[in-house]
Amino acid sequence: MNDWQDVSNVVVVGLGITGLSVVKYLGRYHPNLSVRVIDTRDNPPGLSELPAGVECHQGGWRSEWLAAADLVVINPGIALSTPEIQQVIKTGTPVVGDIELFAWHINKPVIAITGSNGKSTVTDLTGKMAAAAGLQVAVGGNIGIPALDLIDESIDLYVLELSSFQLETTSHLKLKAAAFLNLSEDHMDRYQDLEGYRQAKLRIFAHAEAAIVNRDDPCTFPDTFSGAVATFSISQVANFSLQYIDECEYLVANGRPVIGCDHLKLVGRHNLANVLTVLALLQHAGISYEKGLDVLKSYTGLTHRCQVVEDNRGIQWVNDSKATNVASTLAALSGLTLKGTLYLLVGGVGKGADFSPLAPALDSLNVRLCCFGRDGQQFMPLHPAAKQYETMADVIADIAPQLLQGDIVMLSPACASFDQFKNFMARGDAFVDLAHQYA
């Protein structure tokens, strides 16, 4: 717990949604502090919403502000390796993120989820099932609402999605249960290697009472941990796993059947792993998942995540714009039931990733690979039926007249979106508009 008596000057580095939430939190709970903002962008988002009296330096750094700060709060989009931040760290001034401020403030139970893929679905479903058990639940963090904006005395439980970037600057977050879902190559433009990325995510277990880890992915296991450990798996024996009973597949918790898989509306095998994780998190947080089974049965997932947005003339249009890395796209492909041709839209900003692991999965499918965006060319060698386009709209205009009953048009790009779109949500919305237009 931080001693705020030692702090009088705070510099918030990076505005946007998270930075603005930090500024508002400080104004609400620590109104006597001097708070200033630095953002290297000329016109950062959130600038017009800054409270009166909060000074903002734009378009570069302000070294004298950093030198005078007692505490620096950085946006997760800013790497700790940034020279200006490294200089602050060398002087001994604390550099933290918004989740660390949240950790200092909160005295209510918290569940948190990290991983390369699936964490948004797990976070959202955990929150919904906990609410069905009768709790006042706040869900956010890296998904939806910033953690500091969730703070409310009426809340019984916080459920947070946490990225590796957020965990880098978090040291004191106490958790009833924490899950590390999986690890795959991502953000290699930020980390020196995959192990550096893994170590950032493992920080989620630093002060957790229970660790939920993936039996199918040993990288998710903490190197050292003194609390309870529960495993989940869709292919091996685990605490939370799948089992056939009377020729029907069930989700099983510690050997006890919970629900038949055919009762779920979620699409894809990867989502079975997500549900098993939710069951484990709730159980280890002391929350009855049985009370949330009706919610689980009706849950269809999140927007932009393997979401069927059109099903017309026997042709499905699937929006998986959240698939910003190879592992996400592989997960989407593994969950498909394909009767016709798969038109798979890939491309965008590759973030230095290796796309070759997609090739074996594509070989087993009747697929037309539609490559677009800045790094679309990098997908061309992966399959003989690959074609290059400039934009997603160009793809749809070309393939729409060829579509037949049983075909699937899936946007699962394995790339970030910011070459042609503001974010993955905008990319997904554009795909949905095209689906409505051509379906």
CSV table of C-alpha atoms in Angstrom, one decimal:
chain,number,residue,atom,x,y,z
A,1,MET,CA,0.0,0.0,0.0
A,2,ASN,CA,1.5,3.3,-1.1
A,3,ASP,CA,1.9,6.1,1.5
A,4,TRP,CA,0.3,9.1,-0.3
A,5,GLN,CA,1.8,11.4,2.4
A,6,ASP,CA,5.1,11.1,0.5
A,7,VAL,CA,3.5,12.3,-2.8
A,8,SER,CA,2.8,15.9,-3.7
A,9,ASN,CA,3.7,16.1,-7.4
A,10,VAL,CA,2.3,13.5,-9.9
A,11,VAL,CA,3.0,13.4,-13.6
A,12,VAL,CA,0.7,11.3,-15.8
A,13,VAL,CA,2.5,10.2,-19.0
A,14,GLY,CA,0.1,9.5,-21.8
A,15,LEU,CA,-3.5,10.7,-21.9
A,16,GLY,CA,-6.2,8.8,-23.8
A,17,ILE,CA,-8.9,6.8,-21.9
A,18,THR,CA,-6.5,5.4,-19.3
A,19,GLY,CA,-4.6,8.6,-18.6
A,20,LEU,CA,-7.8,10.5,-18.3
A,21,SER,CA,-9.1,8.0,-15.8
A,22,VAL,CA,-5.9,8.4,-13.7
A,23,VAL,CA,-6.3,12.2,-13.7
A,24,LYS,CA,-10.0,12.0,-12.6
A,25,TYR,CA,-9.2,9.4,-10.0
A,26,LEU,CA,-6.4,11.6,-8.5
A,27,GLY,CA,-8.8,14.6,-8.5
A,28,ARG,CA,-11.5,12.6,-6.7
A,29,TYR,CA,-9.5,10.8,-4.1
A,30,HIS,CA,-6.3,12.9,-3.7
A,31,PRO,CA,-7.5,16.5,-4.6
A,32,ASN,CA,-4.5,18.2,-2.9
A,33,LEU,CA,-1.9,16.7,-5.2
A,34,SER,CA,-0.3,18.7,-8.1
A,35,VAL,CA,-1.2,16.7,-11.2
A,36,ARG,CA,0.3,17.4,-14.7
A,37,VAL,CA,0.1,15.5,-17.9
A,38,ILE,CA,2.7,14.8,-20.6
A,39,ASP,CA,1.7,13.4,-24.0
A,40,THR,CA,4.1,13.3,-26.9
A,41,ARG,CA,1.2,13.5,-29.4
A,42,ASP,CA,0.3,16.9,-30.7
A,43,ASN,CA,-3.4,16.5,-30.1
A,44,PRO,CA,-3.9,13.5,-27.7
A,45,PRO,CA,-7.4,12.0,-27.2
A,46,GLY,CA,-9.1,13.1,-24.0
A,47,LEU,CA,-7.4,16.5,-24.1
A,48,SER,CA,-10.7,18.4,-24.2
A,49,GLU,CA,-12.0,16.4,-21.2
A,50,LEU,CA,-9.1,17.3,-18.8
A,51,PRO,CA,-10.4,18.9,-15.6
A,52,ALA,CA,-9.7,22.6,-15.2
A,53,GLY,CA,-6.4,23.3,-13.6
A,54,VAL,CA,-4.6,20.2,-14.9
A,55,GLU,CA,-1.7,21.4,-17.2
A,56,CYS,CA,-0.9,19.3,-20.2
A,57,HIS,CA,2.3,19.4,-22.2
A,58,GLN,CA,1.8,18.1,-25.8
A,59,GLY,CA,4.0,17.1,-28.7
A,60,GLY,CA,7.1,16.1,-26.7
A,61,TRP,CA,8.6,15.4,-23.3
A,62,ARG,CA,9.0,17.8,-20.4
A,63,SER,CA,12.1,16.7,-18.5
A,64,GLU,CA,11.8,19.3,-15.7
A,65,TRP,CA,8.3,18.0,-14.9
A,66,LEU,CA,9.6,14.4,-14.7
A,67,ALA,CA,12.5,15.5,-12.5
A,68,ALA,CA,10.2,17.3,-10.0
A,69,ALA,CA,7.7,14.4,-9.8
A,70,ASP,CA,7.3,12.3,-6.7
A,71,LEU,CA,5.3,9.7,-8.7
A,72,VAL,CA,5.0,9.1,-12.4
A,73,VAL,CA,2.0,7.2,-13.7
A,74,ILE,CA,2.4,5.9,-17.3
A,75,ASN,CA,-0.1,4.7,-19.9
A,76,PRO,CA,0.3,1.0,-20.7
A,77,GLY,CA,1.0,1.9,-24.3
A,78,ILE,CA,4.3,3.5,-23.2
A,79,ALA,CA,7.2,1.0,-22.7
A,80,LEU,CA,9.3,1.1,-19.5
A,81,SER,CA,12.3,1.0,-21.8
A,82,THR,CA,11.5,4.5,-23.2
A,83,PRO,CA,14.7,6.5,-22.5
A,84,GLU,CA,12.8,9.3,-20.7
A,85,ILE,CA,11.1,6.8,-18.4
A,86,GLN,CA,14.3,4.9,-17.8
A,87,GLN,CA,15.9,8.2,-16.6
A,88,VAL,CA,13.0,8.6,-14.1
A,89,ILE,CA,13.5,5.1,-12.8
A,90,LYS,CA,17.3,5.7,-12.3
A,91,THR,CA,16.5,8.6,-10.0
A,92,GLY,CA,14.4,6.3,-7.8
A,93,THR,CA,11.1,8.0,-8.5
A,94,PRO,CA,8.3,5.4,-8.5
A,95,VAL,CA,6.9,4.6,-12.0
A,96,VAL,CA,3.5,2.8,-11.9
A,97,GLY,CA,0.4,2.3,-14.0
A,98,ASP,CA,-3.3,2.7,-13.3
A,99,ILE,CA,-3.6,-0.9,-12.1
A,100,GLU,CA,-1.1,-0.2,-9.3
A,101,LEU,CA,-3.1,2.8,-8.2
A,102,PHE,CA,-6.2,0.6,-8.2
A,103,ALA,CA,-4.3,-2.0,-6.1
A,104,TRP,CA,-3.3,0.7,-3.5
A,105,HIS,CA,-7.0,1.8,-3.2
A,106,ILE,CA,-9.1,-1.4,-3.2
A,107,ASN,CA,-10.0,-3.5,-0.2
A,108,LYS,CA,-12.6,-5.7,-2.0
A,109,PRO,CA,-12.0,-9.1,-3.7
A,110,VAL,CA,-10.5,-9.0,-7.2
A,111,ILE,CA,-10.3,-11.7,-9.9
A,112,ALA,CA,-7.9,-11.0,-12.8
A,113,ILE,CA,-7.2,-12.7,-16.1
A,114,THR,CA,-4.3,-12.4,-18.5
A,115,GLY,CA,-3.1,-14.4,-21.6
A,116,SER,CA,-2.4,-13.9,-25.2
A,117,ASN,CA,-5.9,-14.9,-26.3
A,118,GLY,CA,-9.4,-15.4,-24.8
A,119,LYS,CA,-9.0,-13.1,-21.8
A,120,SER,CA,-11.8,-10.7,-22.8
A,121,THR,CA,-14.3,-13.6,-23.1
A,122,VAL,CA,-13.2,-15.1,-19.8
A,123,THR,CA,-13.3,-11.7,-18.1
A,124,ASP,CA,-16.8,-10.9,-19.4
A,125,LEU,CA,-18.3,-14.3,-18.7
A,126,THR,CA,-16.7,-14.4,-15.2
A,127,GLY,CA,-18.4,-11.1,-14.4
A,128,LYS,CA,-21.8,-12.2,-15.7
A,129,MET,CA,-21.8,-15.5,-13.8
A,130,ALA,CA,-20.6,-13.8,-10.6
A,131,ALA,CA,-23.5,-11.3,-10.9
A,132,ALA,CA,-25.9,-14.2,-11.4
A,133,ALA,CA,-24.7,-15.5,-8.0
A,134,GLY,CA,-26.0,-12.4,-6.4
A,135,LEU,CA,-22.9,-10.2,-6.3
A,136,GLN,CA,-22.5,-6.5,-7.3
A,137,VAL,CA,-19.7,-6.9,-9.9
A,138,ALA,CA,-17.6,-4.4,-11.8
A,139,VAL,CA,-15.8,-5.6,-14.9
A,140,GLY,CA,-13.1,-3.7,-16.8
A,141,GLY,CA,-9.3,-3.0,-16.9
A,142,ASN,CA,-8.0,-3.8,-20.4
A,143,ILE,CA,-11.5,-4.4,-21.6
A,144,GLY,CA,-14.2,-1.8,-21.5
A,145,ILE,CA,-14.0,0.6,-18.5
A,146,PRO,CA,-10.6,1.5,-17.0
A,147,ALA,CA,-10.0,0.0,-13.6
A,148,LEU,CA,-9.9,3.3,-11.7
A,149,ASP,CA,-13.3,4.3,-13.2
A,150,LEU,CA,-14.9,1.1,-11.7
A,151,ILE,CA,-14.2,2.1,-8.1
A,152,ASP,CA,-17.4,2.2,-6.0
A,153,GLU,CA,-18.1,1.3,-2.4
A,154,SER,CA,-21.2,-0.7,-3.5
A,155,ILE,CA,-19.1,-3.2,-5.5
A,156,ASP,CA,-18.6,-6.7,-4.0
A,157,LEU,CA,-16.2,-8.1,-6.6
A,158,TYR,CA,-13.9,-6.6,-9.3
A,159,VAL,CA,-13.1,-8.7,-12.4
A,160,LEU,CA,-10.2,-7.3,-14.4
A,161,GLU,CA,-8.6,-8.2,-17.8
A,162,LEU,CA,-4.9,-7.3,-17.5
A,163,SER,CA,-2.5,-7.0,-20.4
A,164,SER,CA,1.2,-7.6,-20.1
A,165,PHE,CA,1.8,-3.9,-20.5
A,166,GLN,CA,-0.4,-3.2,-17.5
A,167,LEU,CA,1.2,-5.9,-15.4
A,168,GLU,CA,4.7,-4.5,-16.1
A,169,THR,CA,3.9,-1.6,-13.8
A,170,THR,CA,1.9,-3.5,-11.2
A,171,SER,CA,3.5,-4.8,-8.1
A,172,HIS,CA,0.9,-4.9,-5.2
A,173,LEU,CA,-2.4,-6.2,-6.7
A,174,LYS,CA,-3.9,-8.8,-4.3
A,175,LEU,CA,-6.2,-11.3,-6.1
A,176,LYS,CA,-8.6,-14.0,-4.9
A,177,ALA,CA,-7.9,-15.9,-8.1
A,178,ALA,CA,-5.8,-15.2,-11.2
A,179,ALA,CA,-5.7,-16.9,-14.6
A,180,PHE,CA,-3.0,-17.1,-17.2
A,181,LEU,CA,-4.8,-18.6,-20.2
A,182,ASN,CA,-2.1,-19.2,-22.8
A,183,LEU,CA,1.1,-17.7,-24.3
A,184,SER,CA,1.8,-17.1,-27.9
A,185,GLU,CA,4.0,-14.7,-29.9
A,186,ASP,CA,2.6,-11.2,-29.7
A,187,HIS,CA,3.9,-7.7,-29.1
A,188,MET,CA,7.4,-8.8,-30.3
A,189,ASP,CA,7.9,-5.1,-31.2
A,190,ARG,CA,7.8,-4.4,-27.4
A,191,TYR,CA,9.6,-7.4,-25.9
A,192,GLN,CA,13.1,-8.7,-26.6
A,193,ASP,CA,11.8,-12.3,-26.7
A,194,LEU,CA,8.9,-14.5,-25.8
A,195,GLU,CA,10.3,-15.1,-22.4
A,196,GLY,CA,10.2,-11.4,-21.6
A,197,TYR,CA,6.6,-11.3,-22.6
A,198,ARG,CA,5.9,-14.4,-20.4
A,199,GLN,CA,7.6,-12.9,-17.4
A,200,ALA,CA,5.4,-9.8,-17.7
A,201,LYS,CA,2.3,-11.9,-17.7
A,202,LEU,CA,3.5,-14.0,-14.8
A,203,ARG,CA,3.4,-10.9,-12.6
A,204,ILE,CA,-0.3,-11.6,-12.2
A,205,PHE,CA,0.4,-14.3,-9.7
A,206,ALA,CA,2.7,-12.2,-7.4
A,207,HIS,CA,0.0,-11.7,-4.8
A,208,ALA,CA,-2.7,-14.2,-5.9
A,209,GLU,CA,-4.3,-16.7,-3.5
A,210,ALA,CA,-5.0,-19.1,-6.4
A,211,ALA,CA,-3.4,-19.6,-9.8
A,212,ILE,CA,-5.5,-20.9,-12.7
A,213,VAL,CA,-3.1,-22.3,-15.4
A,214,ASN,CA,-3.4,-24.1,-18.7
A,215,ARG,CA,-2.4,-27.8,-18.6
A,216,ASP,CA,-2.0,-27.6,-22.4
A,217,ASP,CA,0.4,-24.7,-22.2
A,218,PRO,CA,3.3,-25.1,-19.6
A,219,CYS,CA,4.4,-21.5,-20.2
A,220,THR,CA,1.4,-20.4,-18.1
A,221,PHE,CA,2.6,-22.1,-14.9
A,222,PRO,CA,4.3,-19.8,-12.4
A,223,ASP,CA,8.0,-20.5,-11.8
A,224,THR,CA,7.4,-20.3,-8.0
A,225,PHE,CA,4.0,-20.1,-6.3
A,226,SER,CA,2.9,-20.8,-2.7
A,227,GLY,CA,-0.9,-20.6,-3.2
A,228,ALA,CA,-3.4,-23.0,-4.6
A,229,VAL,CA,-2.9,-24.1,-8.2
A,230,ALA,CA,-5.8,-25.3,-10.5
A,231,THR,CA,-5.3,-26.6,-14.0
A,232,PHE,CA,-7.7,-26.5,-17.0
A,233,SER,CA,-7.4,-28.5,-20.2
A,234,ILE,CA,-9.5,-29.5,-23.2
A,235,SER,CA,-7.2,-32.4,-24.1
A,236,GLN,CA,-5.6,-33.7,-20.9
A,237,VAL,CA,-6.5,-34.7,-17.4
A,238,ALA,CA,-6.9,-31.6,-15.3
A,239,ASN,CA,-8.8,-30.1,-12.4
A,240,PHE,CA,-11.2,-28.6,-14.9
A,241,SER,CA,-11.5,-30.6,-18.1
A,242,LEU,CA,-13.7,-32.3,-20.7
A,243,GLN,CA,-15.1,-35.8,-20.3
A,244,TYR,CA,-17.4,-38.0,-22.3
A,245,ILE,CA,-20.3,-39.4,-20.2
A,246,ASP,CA,-22.9,-41.6,-22.0
A,247,GLU,CA,-21.5,-40.5,-25.3
A,248,CYS,CA,-22.0,-36.8,-24.5
A,249,GLU,CA,-19.1,-34.4,-23.8
A,250,TYR,CA,-19.3,-32.5,-20.5
A,251,LEU,CA,-17.4,-29.8,-18.7
A,252,VAL,CA,-16.1,-31.4,-15.6
A,253,ALA,CA,-14.9,-29.7,-12.4
A,254,ASN,CA,-12.7,-31.8,-10.1
A,255,GLY,CA,-14.3,-35.0,-11.5
A,256,ARG,CA,-17.9,-33.8,-11.2
A,257,PRO,CA,-19.9,-33.1,-14.4
A,258,VAL,CA,-21.1,-29.5,-14.6
A,259,ILE,CA,-22.8,-29.0,-17.9
A,260,GLY,CA,-23.0,-30.7,-21.3
A,261,CYS,CA,-21.0,-29.0,-24.0
A,262,ASP,CA,-24.0,-29.2,-26.4
A,263,HIS,CA,-25.9,-26.8,-24.0
A,264,LEU,CA,-23.5,-24.0,-24.8
A,265,LYS,CA,-24.0,-21.4,-27.6
A,266,LEU,CA,-20.4,-20.4,-27.8
A,267,VAL,CA,-18.6,-21.5,-31.0
A,268,GLY,CA,-15.2,-23.2,-31.1
A,269,ARG,CA,-13.1,-25.6,-28.9
A,270,HIS,CA,-11.1,-22.7,-27.6
A,271,ASN,CA,-14.2,-21.3,-26.0
A,272,LEU,CA,-14.6,-24.6,-24.0
A,273,ALA,CA,-11.2,-23.8,-22.5
A,274,ASN,CA,-12.4,-20.3,-21.7
A,275,VAL,CA,-15.5,-21.6,-19.9
A,276,LEU,CA,-13.4,-24.1,-17.9
A,277,THR,CA,-11.2,-21.2,-16.8
A,278,VAL,CA,-14.3,-19.3,-15.6
A,279,LEU,CA,-15.5,-22.2,-13.6
A,280,ALA,CA,-12.1,-22.5,-11.9
A,281,LEU,CA,-11.9,-18.8,-11.2
A,282,LEU,CA,-15.3,-18.6,-9.6
A,283,GLN,CA,-14.7,-21.8,-7.5
A,284,HIS,CA,-11.4,-20.5,-6.2
A,285,ALA,CA,-12.9,-17.1,-5.4
A,286,GLY,CA,-15.6,-18.8,-3.3
A,287,ILE,CA,-18.4,-18.0,-5.7
A,288,SER,CA,-21.1,-20.5,-6.8
A,289,TYR,CA,-20.9,-21.1,-10.5
A,290,GLU,CA,-24.0,-23.3,-10.3
A,291,LYS,CA,-26.1,-20.2,-9.9
A,292,GLY,CA,-24.7,-18.9,-13.2
A,293,LEU,CA,-25.3,-21.9,-15.4
A,294,ASP,CA,-28.4,-20.4,-17.0
A,295,VAL,CA,-26.2,-17.4,-17.9
A,296,LEU,CA,-23.6,-19.7,-19.3
A,297,LYS,CA,-26.1,-21.6,-21.5
A,298,SER,CA,-27.3,-18.4,-23.1
A,299,TYR,CA,-23.9,-16.7,-23.5
A,300,THR,CA,-22.9,-16.0,-27.1
A,301,GLY,CA,-19.6,-14.3,-26.5
A,302,LEU,CA,-18.3,-10.8,-27.2
A,303,THR,CA,-18.5,-8.6,-30.3
A,304,HIS,CA,-15.6,-9.1,-32.7
A,305,ARG,CA,-14.7,-12.5,-31.2
A,306,CYS,CA,-15.9,-15.4,-33.5
A,307,GLN,CA,-19.2,-13.6,-33.8
A,308,VAL,CA,-21.6,-14.8,-36.5
A,309,VAL,CA,-23.0,-11.5,-37.8
A,310,GLU,CA,-24.9,-12.8,-40.9
A,311,ASP,CA,-26.2,-16.3,-41.8
A,312,ASN,CA,-28.1,-15.9,-45.0
A,313,ARG,CA,-28.6,-18.3,-47.9
A,314,GLY,CA,-26.6,-20.8,-45.9
A,315,ILE,CA,-23.6,-18.5,-45.9
A,316,GLN,CA,-22.1,-17.5,-42.6
A,317,TRP,CA,-20.2,-14.3,-42.0
A,318,VAL,CA,-17.9,-14.4,-38.9
A,319,ASN,CA,-16.4,-11.3,-37.3
A,320,ASP,CA,-13.2,-12.3,-35.4
A,321,SER,CA,-11.6,-8.9,-35.7
A,322,LYS,CA,-10.2,-9.3,-32.2
A,323,ALA,CA,-7.8,-11.9,-33.6
A,324,THR,CA,-4.8,-9.6,-33.7
A,325,ASN,CA,-2.2,-12.4,-33.6
A,326,VAL,CA,-1.5,-15.8,-35.1
A,327,ALA,CA,-2.7,-17.8,-32.1
A,328,SER,CA,-6.1,-16.2,-32.1
A,329,THR,CA,-6.6,-17.0,-35.7
A,330,LEU,CA,-5.4,-20.6,-35.2
A,331,ALA,CA,-8.0,-20.9,-32.4
A,332,ALA,CA,-10.7,-19.6,-34.6
A,333,LEU,CA,-9.8,-22.1,-37.3
A,334,SER,CA,-9.7,-25.0,-34.9
A,335,GLY,CA,-13.2,-24.4,-33.9
A,336,LEU,CA,-14.8,-24.4,-37.4
A,337,THR,CA,-17.3,-26.8,-38.8
A,338,LEU,CA,-16.9,-26.2,-42.5
A,339,LYS,CA,-19.3,-27.6,-45.2
A,340,GLY,CA,-18.2,-25.4,-48.1
A,341,THR,CA,-15.3,-23.0,-48.7
A,342,LEU,CA,-13.7,-20.8,-46.1
A,343,TYR,CA,-12.9,-17.3,-47.3
A,344,LEU,CA,-10.4,-16.2,-44.7
A,345,LEU,CA,-9.5,-12.5,-44.5
A,346,VAL,CA,-6.1,-11.8,-43.0
A,347,GLY,CA,-3.7,-8.9,-42.8
A,348,GLY,CA,-3.0,-5.5,-41.3
A,349,VAL,CA,0.0,-4.7,-39.1
A,350,GLY,CA,1.9,-7.8,-38.3
A,351,LYS,CA,3.9,-6.5,-35.3
A,352,GLY,CA,6.9,-8.5,-36.4
A,353,ALA,CA,5.1,-11.9,-36.0
A,354,ASP,CA,5.9,-15.1,-37.8
A,355,PHE,CA,2.8,-16.2,-39.8
A,356,SER,CA,4.1,-19.6,-40.9
A,357,PRO,CA,2.4,-21.6,-38.1
A,358,LEU,CA,-0.9,-20.8,-40.0
A,359,ALA,CA,0.2,-22.9,-43.0
A,360,PRO,CA,-0.5,-26.4,-41.6
A,361,ALA,CA,-4.0,-25.3,-40.4
A,362,LEU,CA,-4.8,-23.8,-43.8
A,363,ASP,CA,-3.6,-27.0,-45.5
A,364,SER,CA,-6.4,-29.0,-43.8
A,365,LEU,CA,-9.2,-26.7,-44.9
A,366,ASN,CA,-10.9,-25.9,-48.1
A,367,VAL,CA,-9.8,-22.2,-48.0
A,368,ARG,CA,-9.3,-19.2,-50.1
A,369,LEU,CA,-6.9,-16.9,-48.3
A,370,CYS,CA,-7.7,-13.2,-48.9
A,371,CYS,CA,-4.8,-11.0,-47.9
A,372,PHE,CA,-5.1,-7.2,-47.4
A,373,GLY,CA,-3.5,-4.3,-45.6
A,374,ARG,CA,0.0,-3.2,-44.9
A,375,ASP,CA,1.5,-6.7,-44.2
A,376,GLY,CA,-1.0,-8.7,-46.3
A,377,GLN,CA,1.8,-9.7,-48.7
A,378,GLN,CA,3.4,-11.7,-45.8
A,379,PHE,CA,0.5,-14.2,-45.9
A,380,MET,CA,0.7,-14.9,-49.6
A,381,PRO,CA,3.3,-17.8,-49.4
A,382,LEU,CA,1.1,-19.6,-46.8
A,383,HIS,CA,-1.4,-21.2,-49.3
A,384,PRO,CA,-1.6,-21.7,-53.0
A,385,ALA,CA,-5.1,-20.2,-53.0
A,386,ALA,CA,-4.0,-16.8,-51.6
A,387,LYS,CA,-4.8,-13.5,-53.3
A,388,GLN,CA,-3.6,-10.0,-52.5
A,389,TYR,CA,-6.0,-7.1,-52.1
A,390,GLU,CA,-5.6,-3.5,-51.0
A,391,THR,CA,-8.5,-3.2,-48.6
A,392,MET,CA,-11.1,-5.4,-46.9
A,393,ALA,CA,-13.8,-3.8,-49.0
A,394,ASP,CA,-11.9,-4.9,-52.1
A,395,VAL,CA,-11.9,-8.5,-50.8
A,396,ILE,CA,-15.6,-8.6,-50.2
A,397,ALA,CA,-16.5,-7.0,-53.5
A,398,ASP,CA,-14.5,-9.7,-55.3
A,399,ILE,CA,-15.6,-12.8,-53.4
A,400,ALA,CA,-19.3,-11.9,-52.8
A,401,PRO,CA,-20.5,-13.1,-56.3
A,402,GLN,CA,-18.8,-16.4,-55.8
A,403,LEU,CA,-20.3,-17.4,-52.4
A,404,LEU,CA,-22.3,-20.6,-52.2
A,405,GLN,CA,-24.4,-22.3,-49.5
A,406,GLY,CA,-22.1,-23.8,-46.9
A,407,ASP,CA,-19.4,-21.2,-47.4
A,408,ILE,CA,-18.0,-19.1,-44.5
A,409,VAL,CA,-16.6,-15.6,-44.8
A,410,MET,CA,-14.4,-15.0,-41.8
A,411,LEU,CA,-12.4,-11.9,-40.8
A,412,SER,CA,-9.7,-13.3,-38.5
A,413,PRO,CA,-6.8,-11.2,-39.5
A,414,ALA,CA,-3.9,-12.3,-37.2
A,415,CYS,CA,-2.8,-8.7,-37.3
A,416,ALA,CA,-3.4,-5.3,-35.6
A,417,SER,CA,-5.7,-2.9,-37.4
A,418,PHE,CA,-4.1,0.5,-37.2
A,419,ASP,CA,-2.8,0.6,-40.8
A,420,GLN,CA,-6.4,1.2,-42.1
A,421,PHE,CA,-8.6,1.4,-39.0
A,422,LYS,CA,-8.6,3.2,-35.7
A,423,ASN,CA,-8.7,-0.1,-33.8
A,424,PHE,CA,-9.9,-3.7,-34.1
A,425,MET,CA,-13.5,-2.6,-33.2
A,426,ALA,CA,-13.6,-0.2,-36.1
A,427,ARG,CA,-12.3,-3.0,-38.4
A,428,GLY,CA,-14.9,-5.4,-37.1
A,429,ASP,CA,-17.7,-2.8,-37.5
A,430,ALA,CA,-16.6,-2.3,-41.1
A,431,PHE,CA,-16.7,-6.0,-41.8
A,432,VAL,CA,-20.2,-6.2,-40.2
A,433,ASP,CA,-21.4,-3.4,-42.5
A,434,LEU,CA,-20.0,-5.2,-45.5
A,435,ALA,CA,-21.6,-8.4,-44.4
A,436,HIS,CA,-25.0,-6.7,-44.1
A,437,GLN,CA,-24.5,-5.1,-47.5
A,438,TYR,CA,-23.5,-8.3,-49.4
A,439,ALA,CA,-25.2,-11.1,-47.5
